[in-house]
Structures are given as C-alpha cells and as structure tokens.
Coordinates of C-alpha atoms in Angstrom, one line a residue:
M1 CA 40.3 80.6 -84.6
E2 CA 37.8 78.3 -86.3
N3 CA 37.7 79.0 -89.8
I4 CA 34.6 79.3 -91.9
N5 CA 34.1 75.6 -93.0
Q6 CA 34.6 74.3 -89.5
L7 CA 32.0 76.8 -88.2
I8 CA 29.5 75.5 -91.1
E9 CA 30.3 72.0 -90.1
K10 CA 30.0 72.7 -86.3
E11 CA 26.5 74.2 -87.1
K12 CA 25.3 71.3 -88.9
I13 CA 26.5 69.0 -86.2
T14 CA 24.4 71.1 -83.9
S15 CA 21.5 71.1 -86.0
K16 CA 21.4 67.2 -86.7
Q17 CA 21.6 67.2 -82.7
M18 CA 18.6 69.2 -82.2
N19 CA 16.5 67.4 -85.2
V20 CA 17.4 64.0 -83.4
L21 CA 16.2 65.5 -80.2
M22 CA 12.9 66.7 -81.8
I23 CA 12.1 63.3 -83.3
I24 CA 13.1 61.5 -80.1
I25 CA 10.7 63.7 -77.9
I26 CA 7.9 63.3 -80.4
I27 CA 8.1 59.7 -80.6
V28 CA 8.0 59.6 -76.7
F29 CA 4.9 61.9 -76.7
F30 CA 3.3 59.8 -79.2
L31 CA 4.0 56.8 -77.3
R32 CA 2.7 58.3 -74.0
D33 CA -0.2 60.5 -75.2
G34 CA -1.3 58.9 -78.4
F35 CA -1.3 55.2 -77.3
G36 CA -1.5 55.6 -73.7
K37 CA 2.0 54.0 -72.8
N38 CA 3.2 54.6 -69.3
I39 CA 6.3 56.8 -69.6
P40 CA 7.4 58.7 -66.6
V41 CA 7.5 62.4 -66.6
V42 CA 11.1 62.3 -65.4
V43 CA 11.9 61.2 -68.9
F44 CA 10.8 64.4 -70.4
F45 CA 12.5 66.5 -67.8
V46 CA 15.8 64.5 -68.9
L47 CA 15.2 65.2 -72.6
Y48 CA 14.5 68.9 -72.1
F49 CA 17.4 69.3 -69.8
L50 CA 19.8 67.5 -72.3
G51 CA 18.5 69.4 -75.1
F52 CA 19.3 72.9 -73.8
L53 CA 22.6 71.9 -72.3
I54 CA 24.1 70.5 -75.6
L55 CA 22.6 73.0 -78.2
S56 CA 24.1 76.2 -79.3
R57 CA 22.7 79.3 -77.8
N58 CA 21.3 80.3 -81.3
E59 CA 19.2 77.1 -81.1
L60 CA 17.9 77.4 -77.6
L61 CA 15.0 79.7 -78.9
Q62 CA 14.0 77.3 -81.7
F63 CA 14.0 74.2 -79.2
F64 CA 12.1 76.1 -76.9
L65 CA 9.3 77.0 -79.2
F66 CA 9.1 73.7 -80.5
L67 CA 8.5 72.1 -77.1
I68 CA 6.0 75.0 -76.0
P69 CA 2.7 73.3 -77.9
L70 CA 3.7 70.0 -76.5
S71 CA 4.1 70.7 -72.7
N72 CA 1.6 71.1 -70.0
G73 CA 1.2 71.4 -66.4
S74 CA 4.4 71.0 -64.1
L75 CA 6.3 70.1 -67.6
L76 CA 5.4 73.6 -69.0
Y77 CA 6.7 75.3 -65.7
Y78 CA 9.9 73.2 -65.9
L79 CA 10.3 74.1 -69.5
N80 CA 10.1 77.6 -69.0
L81 CA 12.6 77.4 -66.1
V82 CA 15.1 75.5 -67.6
F83 CA 15.2 77.5 -70.9
G84 CA 15.1 80.8 -68.9
I85 CA 18.2 79.7 -67.1
F86 CA 20.2 78.2 -69.8
F87 CA 19.3 81.4 -72.1
I88 CA 20.7 83.8 -69.4
F89 CA 23.8 81.6 -68.9
K90 CA 24.6 81.1 -72.5
N91 CA 23.9 84.8 -73.6
A92 CA 25.1 86.7 -70.5
H93 CA 28.2 88.2 -72.4
S94 CA 25.6 89.9 -75.0
I95 CA 22.8 91.1 -72.5
K96 CA 22.3 94.7 -72.7
I97 CA 19.9 96.7 -70.2
T98 CA 17.0 98.4 -72.5
N99 CA 14.3 100.5 -71.6
A100 CA 11.9 97.3 -72.1
I101 CA 14.1 95.6 -69.6
T102 CA 13.9 98.5 -66.9
T103 CA 10.4 98.7 -67.3
S104 CA 9.9 94.7 -66.7
L105 CA 11.9 95.0 -63.6
L106 CA 9.5 97.8 -62.4
L107 CA 6.6 95.5 -63.2
V108 CA 8.4 92.8 -61.2
L109 CA 9.1 95.2 -58.3
W110 CA 5.4 96.5 -58.3
E111 CA 4.2 92.7 -58.0
V112 CA 6.7 92.4 -55.0
L113 CA 5.1 95.3 -53.4
H114 CA 1.8 93.4 -53.5
L115 CA 3.3 90.0 -52.6
L116 CA 4.3 91.3 -49.0
P117 CA 1.3 93.0 -47.7
N118 CA -0.9 90.0 -49.1
T119 CA 1.3 87.5 -47.3
F120 CA 0.6 89.6 -44.0
L121 CA -3.2 89.5 -44.9
G122 CA -3.4 85.6 -44.9
Y123 CA -3.6 85.1 -48.8
N124 CA -1.6 82.3 -50.1
E125 CA 1.4 84.0 -51.7
N126 CA 4.1 82.0 -53.3
I127 CA 7.6 83.4 -53.7
F128 CA 8.6 80.7 -56.3
K129 CA 5.6 81.7 -58.5
L130 CA 7.0 85.2 -58.3
L131 CA 10.5 84.0 -59.3
G132 CA 8.9 82.0 -62.0
F133 CA 7.1 84.8 -63.3
T134 CA 10.2 87.3 -62.9
L135 CA 12.4 84.9 -65.1
C136 CA 9.8 84.2 -67.8
L137 CA 9.3 88.1 -68.0
I138 CA 13.1 89.1 -68.3
V139 CA 13.9 86.4 -70.8
T140 CA 11.0 87.2 -72.9
T141 CA 11.9 90.9 -72.8
L142 CA 15.5 90.0 -73.4
I143 CA 14.8 87.9 -76.6
I144 CA 12.6 90.6 -78.2
S145 CA 14.6 93.6 -77.1
N146 CA 18.2 92.8 -77.6
Y147 CA 18.7 89.3 -78.7
K148 CA 20.5 89.2 -82.0
I149 CA 18.3 87.8 -84.8
K150 CA 21.2 86.3 -86.4
N151 CA 19.6 83.0 -85.6
N152 CA 17.3 82.3 -88.5
Y153 CA 13.7 83.4 -87.9
I154 CA 12.5 80.9 -90.7
S155 CA 14.2 78.1 -88.6
I156 CA 12.6 79.5 -85.6
M157 CA 9.2 79.3 -87.3
F158 CA 9.4 75.9 -88.7
S159 CA 10.6 74.7 -85.3
W160 CA 7.5 76.1 -84.0
C161 CA 5.2 74.5 -86.6
F162 CA 7.0 71.1 -86.0
G163 CA 6.0 71.5 -82.4
L164 CA 2.3 72.8 -82.9
G165 CA 1.8 70.2 -85.9
A166 CA 3.1 67.3 -83.6
F167 CA 0.6 68.4 -81.0
C168 CA -2.4 68.3 -83.5
G169 CA -1.1 64.9 -85.0
I170 CA -0.7 63.4 -81.4
M171 CA -4.1 64.5 -80.1
L172 CA -5.6 63.4 -83.4
T173 CA -4.1 59.9 -82.9
K174 CA -5.4 59.7 -79.4
Y175 CA -8.9 60.6 -80.2
I176 CA -9.1 57.9 -83.1
H177 CA -7.3 55.4 -80.9
Y178 CA -9.7 55.6 -78.1
F179 CA -13.1 56.6 -79.9
G180 CA -12.6 55.7 -83.6
L181 CA -12.2 57.7 -86.6
A182 CA -16.1 58.0 -87.1
N183 CA -16.8 58.9 -83.4
F184 CA -14.1 60.9 -82.1
T185 CA -15.9 64.4 -82.8
T186 CA -19.0 63.5 -81.2
A187 CA -16.9 62.2 -77.9
V188 CA -14.5 65.0 -77.9
R189 CA -16.6 67.9 -79.5
R190 CA -13.7 70.6 -79.2
F191 CA -10.4 69.6 -80.3
G192 CA -7.7 70.0 -77.5
W193 CA -9.6 68.9 -74.6
I194 CA -9.4 65.4 -73.1
P195 CA -12.8 63.8 -72.2
A196 CA -13.5 63.0 -68.7
S197 CA -13.8 59.2 -69.8
L198 CA -10.1 59.1 -70.3
D199 CA -7.5 59.0 -67.5
Y200 CA -4.9 61.8 -67.7
S201 CA -2.3 63.4 -65.4
S202 CA -1.4 67.1 -64.8
T203 CA 1.3 66.8 -67.7
S204 CA -0.9 64.9 -70.2
M205 CA -1.0 66.8 -73.7
L206 CA -3.9 68.9 -73.9
M207 CA -4.9 72.6 -74.9
N208 CA -7.8 74.9 -74.4
P209 CA -9.5 74.8 -77.8
N210 CA -9.5 78.8 -77.7
E211 CA -5.8 78.8 -77.0
L212 CA -5.2 76.4 -80.0
G213 CA -7.3 78.8 -82.1
K214 CA -5.1 81.7 -81.0
L215 CA -1.9 79.7 -81.9
V216 CA -3.1 78.8 -85.3
I217 CA -4.0 82.2 -86.2
I218 CA -0.5 83.5 -85.1
T219 CA 1.1 80.7 -87.1
V220 CA -0.8 81.1 -90.2
F221 CA -0.4 84.9 -90.5
C222 CA 3.4 84.5 -89.7
L223 CA 3.7 81.8 -92.3
L224 CA 1.9 84.4 -94.9
T225 CA 4.7 86.9 -94.0
I226 CA 7.4 84.2 -95.0
L227 CA 5.4 83.3 -98.2
K228 CA 5.6 86.8 -99.2
V229 CA 9.1 86.9 -99.3
Q230 CA 10.7 83.3 -99.6
R231 CA 9.4 81.5 -102.9
E232 CA 11.2 78.4 -102.2
Y233 CA 9.0 77.5 -99.0
S234 CA 5.6 77.9 -101.1
Y235 CA 4.8 74.2 -101.0
K236 CA 5.6 73.7 -97.5
I237 CA 3.8 76.7 -96.2
V238 CA 0.5 75.9 -98.2
F239 CA 0.3 72.6 -96.7
L240 CA 1.2 74.0 -93.1
I241 CA -1.6 76.5 -93.4
T242 CA -4.1 74.1 -94.5
Y243 CA -3.2 71.7 -92.0
F244 CA -3.3 74.5 -89.1
I245 CA -6.5 76.0 -90.3
L246 CA -8.3 72.4 -90.2
F247 CA -7.3 72.2 -86.7
G248 CA -8.3 75.7 -85.7
L249 CA -11.8 74.9 -87.2
M250 CA -11.9 71.6 -85.0
S251 CA -11.4 73.8 -81.8
A252 CA -15.0 75.2 -82.6
S253 CA -13.8 78.4 -81.1
R254 CA -15.8 81.3 -81.9
S255 CA -13.0 83.6 -81.0
F256 CA -10.9 81.9 -83.7
L257 CA -13.4 82.4 -86.3
I258 CA -14.0 86.0 -85.7
V259 CA -10.4 87.2 -85.1
F260 CA -9.3 84.8 -88.0
F261 CA -11.8 86.3 -90.4
T262 CA -11.2 89.9 -89.2
L263 CA -7.6 89.7 -90.0
L264 CA -8.2 88.0 -93.4
F265 CA -10.4 90.9 -94.3
V266 CA -7.8 93.3 -93.3
F267 CA -5.3 91.5 -95.4
M268 CA -7.4 91.1 -98.3
L269 CA -7.7 94.9 -98.5
E270 CA -3.8 95.0 -98.8
L271 CA -4.0 92.2 -101.7
I272 CA -6.6 94.5 -103.5
I273 CA -4.3 97.6 -103.0
K274 CA -1.3 95.9 -104.5
P275 CA -2.4 92.8 -106.5
K276 CA 0.7 92.6 -108.7
H277 CA 3.0 92.3 -105.9
N278 CA 1.0 89.7 -104.2
K279 CA 0.2 87.2 -106.9
R280 CA 1.8 84.3 -105.2
I281 CA -0.1 84.7 -101.9
I282 CA -3.4 85.3 -103.9
I283 CA -2.7 82.0 -105.8
V284 CA -1.9 80.2 -102.6
L285 CA -5.0 81.5 -100.8
I286 CA -6.9 80.4 -103.6
I287 CA -5.7 77.0 -103.6
T288 CA -5.7 76.6 -99.9
T289 CA -9.5 78.0 -99.8
L290 CA -10.5 75.3 -102.4
L291 CA -8.8 72.6 -100.5
M292 CA -10.5 73.7 -97.4
L293 CA -13.7 73.7 -98.7
I294 CA -13.4 70.4 -100.3
F295 CA -12.3 68.8 -97.1
V296 CA -14.5 70.3 -94.7
T297 CA -17.6 69.8 -96.9
I298 CA -16.8 66.1 -97.1
Y299 CA -15.3 64.8 -93.8
M300 CA -16.0 67.9 -91.1
R301 CA -19.9 68.0 -91.1
P302 CA -20.1 67.3 -87.3
I303 CA -17.7 70.1 -86.5
L304 CA -19.8 72.5 -88.8
I305 CA -22.9 71.6 -87.0
I306 CA -21.1 72.2 -83.5
I307 CA -19.7 75.5 -84.7
S308 CA -23.2 76.5 -85.6
D309 CA -24.7 75.5 -82.4
R310 CA -22.2 77.6 -80.6
F311 CA -23.0 80.7 -82.6
K312 CA -26.7 80.0 -82.2
S313 CA -26.3 79.9 -78.3
G314 CA -28.1 82.6 -76.2
D315 CA -24.5 84.1 -75.0
V316 CA -22.1 84.3 -77.9
S317 CA -19.4 85.7 -75.5
G318 CA -19.5 82.5 -73.4
S319 CA -20.6 84.7 -70.3
R320 CA -17.6 86.9 -70.8
F321 CA -19.7 90.1 -70.6
D322 CA -21.4 89.0 -67.4
I323 CA -17.8 88.4 -66.0
Y324 CA -16.8 91.9 -66.9
R325 CA -19.5 93.3 -65.5
K326 CA -18.8 91.8 -62.1
Y327 CA -15.2 92.8 -61.9
F328 CA -16.4 96.4 -63.3
N329 CA -18.5 96.7 -60.2
I330 CA -16.1 95.6 -57.7
L331 CA -13.2 97.6 -59.0
R332 CA -15.1 100.8 -59.1
K333 CA -15.6 100.7 -55.3
S334 CA -12.2 99.4 -54.4
P335 CA -8.7 100.8 -53.9
Y336 CA -7.6 97.8 -56.1
L337 CA -8.5 100.3 -59.0
I338 CA -5.5 102.2 -58.5
F339 CA -3.1 99.8 -56.9
G340 CA -4.5 96.2 -57.9
S341 CA -4.4 93.2 -55.7
G342 CA -1.4 91.3 -56.9
M343 CA -1.1 88.4 -59.6
Q344 CA -1.4 85.2 -57.5
D345 CA -5.2 83.9 -57.2
Y346 CA -6.2 87.5 -57.8
N347 CA -9.8 86.3 -58.6
E348 CA -10.4 85.1 -55.0
K349 CA -9.3 88.7 -53.5
Y350 CA -12.3 89.7 -55.4
G351 CA -14.4 86.9 -54.4
L352 CA -15.1 85.6 -57.7
P353 CA -14.4 82.0 -59.1
Y354 CA -13.1 83.0 -62.3
S355 CA -10.5 85.1 -63.8
S356 CA -11.3 88.4 -65.7
H357 CA -10.7 87.1 -69.3
N358 CA -10.0 90.4 -70.6
F359 CA -6.2 92.1 -71.3
F360 CA -7.2 95.3 -69.7
I361 CA -9.4 94.2 -66.8
E362 CA -6.9 91.6 -65.9
I363 CA -4.1 94.3 -65.7
I364 CA -6.1 96.5 -63.6
S365 CA -7.2 93.8 -61.3
I366 CA -3.7 92.6 -60.7
W367 CA -1.8 95.8 -60.7
G368 CA -4.1 98.8 -60.9
I369 CA -4.1 101.7 -63.0
V370 CA -0.5 102.1 -61.9
G371 CA 0.1 98.7 -63.3
L372 CA -1.6 99.5 -66.6
A373 CA 0.6 102.4 -67.1
L374 CA 3.9 100.3 -66.5
T375 CA 2.4 97.6 -68.9
F376 CA 1.8 100.3 -71.4
F377 CA 5.5 101.5 -71.3
W378 CA 6.6 97.9 -71.4
C379 CA 4.9 97.1 -74.5
I380 CA 6.1 100.4 -76.1
G381 CA 9.6 99.5 -75.0
L382 CA 9.4 96.1 -76.7
Y383 CA 8.1 97.5 -79.9
S384 CA 10.6 100.3 -80.0
S385 CA 13.5 97.8 -79.2
L386 CA 12.9 96.2 -82.6
K387 CA 14.3 99.5 -83.9
L388 CA 12.2 99.6 -87.2
K389 CA 12.6 102.0 -89.8
K390 CA 10.0 104.5 -89.5
F391 CA 6.8 104.0 -91.2
I392 CA 8.5 101.2 -93.2
F393 CA 5.4 99.1 -93.6
L394 CA 3.2 102.1 -94.5
K395 CA 5.3 103.1 -97.2
N396 CA 5.4 99.5 -98.5
K397 CA 1.8 99.5 -98.3
T398 CA 1.8 96.4 -96.2
I399 CA 0.2 95.4 -92.8
L400 CA 0.7 91.6 -93.0
P401 CA 3.7 91.5 -90.7
L402 CA 1.7 93.4 -88.0
L403 CA -1.4 90.9 -88.3
P404 CA 0.0 88.2 -85.8
L405 CA 0.5 90.7 -83.2
L406 CA -2.9 92.2 -83.8
G407 CA -4.3 88.5 -83.5
L408 CA -2.8 88.2 -80.2
F409 CA -4.1 91.5 -79.0
L410 CA -7.7 90.8 -80.3
Y411 CA -7.5 87.3 -78.6
E412 CA -6.4 88.6 -75.4
Q413 CA -9.5 90.6 -75.0
T414 CA -11.3 87.3 -74.1
G415 CA -8.4 85.3 -72.5
Q416 CA -5.7 85.6 -69.9
F417 CA -2.2 87.2 -70.6
F418 CA 0.1 87.9 -67.7
I419 CA -1.9 85.0 -65.5
S420 CA -1.0 82.6 -68.2
Y421 CA 2.6 84.0 -69.0
Y422 CA 4.0 80.5 -69.7
N423 CA 1.6 80.1 -72.4
T424 CA 1.3 83.9 -73.7
F425 CA 4.8 85.1 -73.8
P426 CA 6.2 82.5 -76.5
P427 CA 3.5 83.7 -79.1
L428 CA 4.3 87.4 -78.2
I429 CA 7.9 86.6 -79.1
I430 CA 6.9 84.8 -82.5
A431 CA 4.7 87.8 -83.4
L432 CA 7.4 90.7 -82.6
L433 CA 10.3 88.7 -84.2
N434 CA 8.0 88.3 -87.3
I435 CA 7.9 92.0 -87.6
K436 CA 11.6 92.4 -87.3
Y437 CA 12.1 89.6 -89.9
A438 CA 9.8 91.4 -92.5
E439 CA 11.4 94.9 -91.9
L440 CA 14.9 93.3 -92.5
D441 CA 13.7 91.6 -95.8
I442 CA 12.1 95.1 -96.7
K443 CA 15.4 96.6 -96.4
N444 CA 17.4 94.1 -97.9
S445 CA 15.0 94.2 -101.0
L446 CA 15.3 98.1 -101.3
S447 CA 19.1 97.8 -101.1
I448 CA 19.4 95.4 -103.9

C-alpha cells in the first residue's frame, strides 16, 4: 500500500497536471476566440479527452466545471459526453442506487415513451439526443446524490471561477481587439453575444447574456458562503465577486438585476439579524460596493444607459408573458396537459416558434402533469440525498447557503431548464454541493 507521503505527492502531481491543462486550454481559447487565430476544434477535443483520461477521479468534476463556461455548441455536447463516460467508468465501484437515481430513470423512461410514438407520427426524434440527455441526467444525479465530497468543494468552486473568469476575460479581449476599448459597448451592447459583423463557428465562445447573469449570481453567492467560513480566501473572494458582478452588469440582463437584488435583500436581513457573526462579510460587502460604485460611475456609463433603456421598454418581461399565454391556451385544450409532447423540438408540436421560457410550463409542455410530479420527486430526492441535519440552517439563523439554489430556481422562471440540460445541470451541481459544504462546516464548528 502507498504510504501517506506517497499519496500526498501523487495528489500534488495530478493537481499540477490539471493546472497545466487548464492554462494550455485557456491560451488556446485566447488565441482562437480572443485574437481570431484559426485553431481546429479537434485540438479542443483532444485536450478535453486527454484531461479526463489522465486526471484522478477526484479531479474530474473540477476539470469539467472549469470547461463548462468556455464551451459552446458541439464542443459543449462533447464535453458533457466525455465527462459522463469517464465519470461513470472511474467511479463505477462507488456508485449506489438512490431514490434520486430511481426517479431520474423514471424520467428517462417517460421520455422514451414519448419518443417512440412521436417517431411514428413523423416528428424528427433523435435517439442520440435521448442518450445524451440520459447520460447527463444520470451523472448529475450521481454527483449530487452519492458522490463523496472528499474532493474539495473550495477547489471545485475556484476551478469553476477560473473557467468563468477566463470566459469573461477572453470575450472582453475579443471585443476590444475588434472594436476598440472605447467602442465595444456600442458595437456589442450586451456582453456575451458575438455581433453579426464578426465571423464565428458553432463552437465559438459566446453566451446568452441572461445565462451569464445567472452564472454570476450563483457564483457570487457560493463565494459568499465560502467567505463566511474561510478567512484565508478573503482577498481572492473580494476580487472575484467584484470582477463577476461587473460582467453581470455588462450583460444588461434585467433578470440578473431583479434576481440579484432580491437575493441580496434576503441576505441583508440575515446580516441584520446576526451582525456580530457576519462582520467579515459586512466589511467585504461595503468594500465591494464602494469599488463597484467608483468603477461603474467612471467607466460604465454606456452600460447604465443600456440597462435603463431596457427597463423603460414597454415589455419588461421580454415578451415572456405573451409566450406563457400562448402555451397555456394550447395546453388547456390538449391531451399534452396530462402526458406532454416529449422533449425534442417540443415547441414545434405546439405550433410555436419559441420555447416556453418557464420552468413549470416547460415541464408540463414536454412531460405533462405526470412529468411534473416525477420532476418534483426527483428534486426532493436530490435534496434529501444531501442528508442534511434537520433544520440546521434555521437553527444557525442563516439562509446564505440556500441562496444560490434559490437564485437558480428564480432564474429558470424566465428561462429553460431540461431543454438546456447541458448548460443548466452544472450550476445545479454547484448550488447543491454548496449547501452540503456549508452544512459540513457548521457541523465541524459545533463539534469543536
């Protein structure tokens, strides 16, 4: 057997391998997306595969979450596929069937029961899309429900921040490179998109501004959770929170502002209730707020104008309410209300050119009320599998660890969840593991 020193040395080696891989990947992305160099997508395929092949099983999740913000199109599908296969292969001996796994299998079975008749009815159903969804759903459920959190949650979060921060930096470099520092806000307007004037491929780095806002919210409140218990990371977290909020503002997303300030208000109530126990966070929030006000006032006036114009528009919901009304009118007269239409291209089965943009309407549209019940039990199974001590957050008068999950839930009321599973499952993993991390820390502090 390996002794402790050998294990520590082995862990250091694998960590160095991951750091080197991350840096190489970021450099390649910078060259391709930041400066327009012609780098074949197969280079990214090889780097992704190599990473999952050589890294230890405890580093797979870190590497995967680092890559999520950087990946798009077929590269994102490939990332989810390769990670899922390697994750199951390297963790096969520790996988246990939980209630959450059972419910996820029922969801897959329910989707299969839609795919077969839809195929006979002439709809363009794809078995490979079904297999991809199945793999991602099962792996996500495994990670949350029975994947041992002996891998360091702080390392997971900082890997995620490294990837999301790199995405923001590369996109900013791209905008400045093509449009100049003074003009890029006018040319781009909302951070994350690629203007039509630029050539880009299906795997080019880009992100829906609303999606960027969602990731910023989850990241910021997860970092605040770490800050509450880990003093040694204070300076790094202050920088990251300030950095990400600036890009959240640059997304000019109304959803970002509404959800962010809703969660911040809830968190402020916690700080007021227990000011003595939250001195460090209060100081951090004051410093961050001052830095933000100074920077935004001096350098981000065009962004503030765009945000103001968006809130002044006639329809603040971005036509969401009209979309909800159309789906509701069709559903109430259709058998799809009970059974759903299936996931794939479901909007076409309703004769609509757009998806529902709401968590509950989406589930009812694709799986009906039956699917809504199964989804409810899946969510309950995921949360129950964390095996939290009863009322532990209530007894400690804190709601902070739950805010990332609440933010995700609120955001999905105007977005897509299961349809965009390759984008939405990773933030769900982070939000739920954040809850478990906070609970473990509270338990440790009570046992001292």
